[in-house]
Amino acid sequence: EITNKPINMVSAEDIVGVLEGRGWEAEIVEESKVPTLIKTSPHGLMKCVDGRPSDHPAMDGPKTLGGVYAIATNRGVTDLDGLKKIVEEVKNKGFVPSVHGDDHAHPAPMGCGFFKLWSQGKLEGIPPPKFDSEEGQTAVLEAGGVYEQLSGAHEEKVVYINLVPGTTFAPNGDDQAFVVDAWIAGKFDLDVPKYLVSAASTVEQLGGPLKAKLIIPSDPLTPEDVVGVLKGRGWEAEIVKESQVSALIATSSNGLMKCVDGRPSDHPAMDGPKSLGGVYAIATNRGVTDIDGLKKIVEEVKYSGSVPSCHGDEHAHPAPMGCGFFKLWSQSKLDGIPPPKFDSEEGKAAIIEAGGVYECLSGTHEEKVVYINFVPETTIAPKADDQAFVVDAWITGKYNLDVPKYLIAAASTVEQLNGPLKAKLIVPDPNNKASSLTDLKSLCCCLPN
């Protein structure tokens, strides 16, 4: 879950003013107007802001100055032991620590322009390291980090300064940009002015573009907005408070993270969160289509305190195709979501192999309503004689999912499965301090019609 301290004392307008004072062009842009902004994943590299192509595939991690060197320079860490501790810290906070070089520097790790400036004492107020680029590379690898190699020349046209937590830009070799995910400063308690001045100075000294776009969060939607979107799709929808839903129960760490399907299960642990197809909800939202990526998601769900699962039913052939969500996914019927490169039986086998659970559902679909639940750490257990689709939307925050994409996929799934176009949005009671409407608003961003 992406939680971080706010970037205090520095507003987007302040940053624009400072940059313009240094001779830059700078403008503020809302996230909803930036279609290339993507969610970060725990498998993406925490990598350098450098916009050149990489030999590593995991480009959906946060972009920082020199990767882990961003933290070292900000804190004044100059020794290898301190660097290794930072690598461990980055791993413990759910990121993949990295440094880089390129294909034409000698030695290769000096291909990181930020490290080069640091090592030459050219970053004002920041003491240079007591190690060279190769020693830094070795230390990062020894501590469990990653080294990536970039290729080609710098052709960045713009600098993105991204203030939207849990998001980033993937490098595009044909349209290069420096990407400074400034929200990371809150995650690691960094000195924000020092960090941003270092970023500006680095771009300037590397002859980069003095043109910045500051990406800020769009205003969140209200529950009323979500109701409006559903009604625009032909649904009936209403908002109810958690105290009005007697079937709402607390989740437990022993409960399955299982499908929203309302049919009875052969597994007893029904007090886990309900998601689209179980773990397939995360895979589809992040664009994961391979078995290795699926297994990593299973590990992530276990680490996050839930029991990962998928399901089939007693009359499908093969049985795992009894998951209607997986069937739609595999048939490319979920708009904007690429289909998996594996079939239902291969998916089932991979989930079990990675430590997940397979459940078998029985009977026919008789769901009468769709519960869209925004009350954190709660759910509704399936009830055979009063079936309902249960979409625990609060898990989007826990797994840093794209909320609009998730809710649209949920609506589309119900529609294509001929389910009930009737929704109840369950929101926290105002007096419940454990789950406030602030949490809900942080989930519901930019839901399209």
Tab-separated table of C-alpha atoms in Angstrom, residues 50-55 100-105 111-112 149-156 173 176:
chain	number	residue	atom	x	y	z
A	50	ASP	CA	17.348	8.754	-16.894
A	51	GLY	CA	15.027	8.478	-19.902
A	52	ARG	CA	17.095	6.092	-22.029
A	53	PRO	CA	16.061	2.489	-22.819
A	54	SER	CA	17.019	-0.225	-20.312
A	55	ASP	CA	18.002	-3.875	-20.603
A	100	HIS	CA	22.690	1.695	-13.509
A	101	GLY	CA	25.387	2.294	-16.071
A	102	ASP	CA	25.301	2.420	-19.841
A	103	ASP	CA	26.721	0.685	-22.899
A	104	HIS	CA	29.462	3.189	-23.710
A	105	ALA	CA	30.905	4.500	-20.417
A	111	GLY	CA	27.223	5.867	-17.325
A	112	CYS	CA	24.965	7.226	-14.575
A	149	GLN	CA	22.343	-1.090	-18.306
A	150	LEU	CA	20.967	1.755	-20.387
A	151	SER	CA	21.700	2.267	-24.066
A	152	GLY	CA	21.950	5.063	-26.561
A	153	ALA	CA	22.267	8.810	-26.203
A	154	HIS	CA	20.304	11.247	-24.060
A	155	GLU	CA	17.391	12.692	-26.053
A	156	GLU	CA	15.095	13.792	-23.237
A	173	GLY	CA	13.074	5.244	-26.245
A	176	GLN	CA	12.543	10.294	-23.903
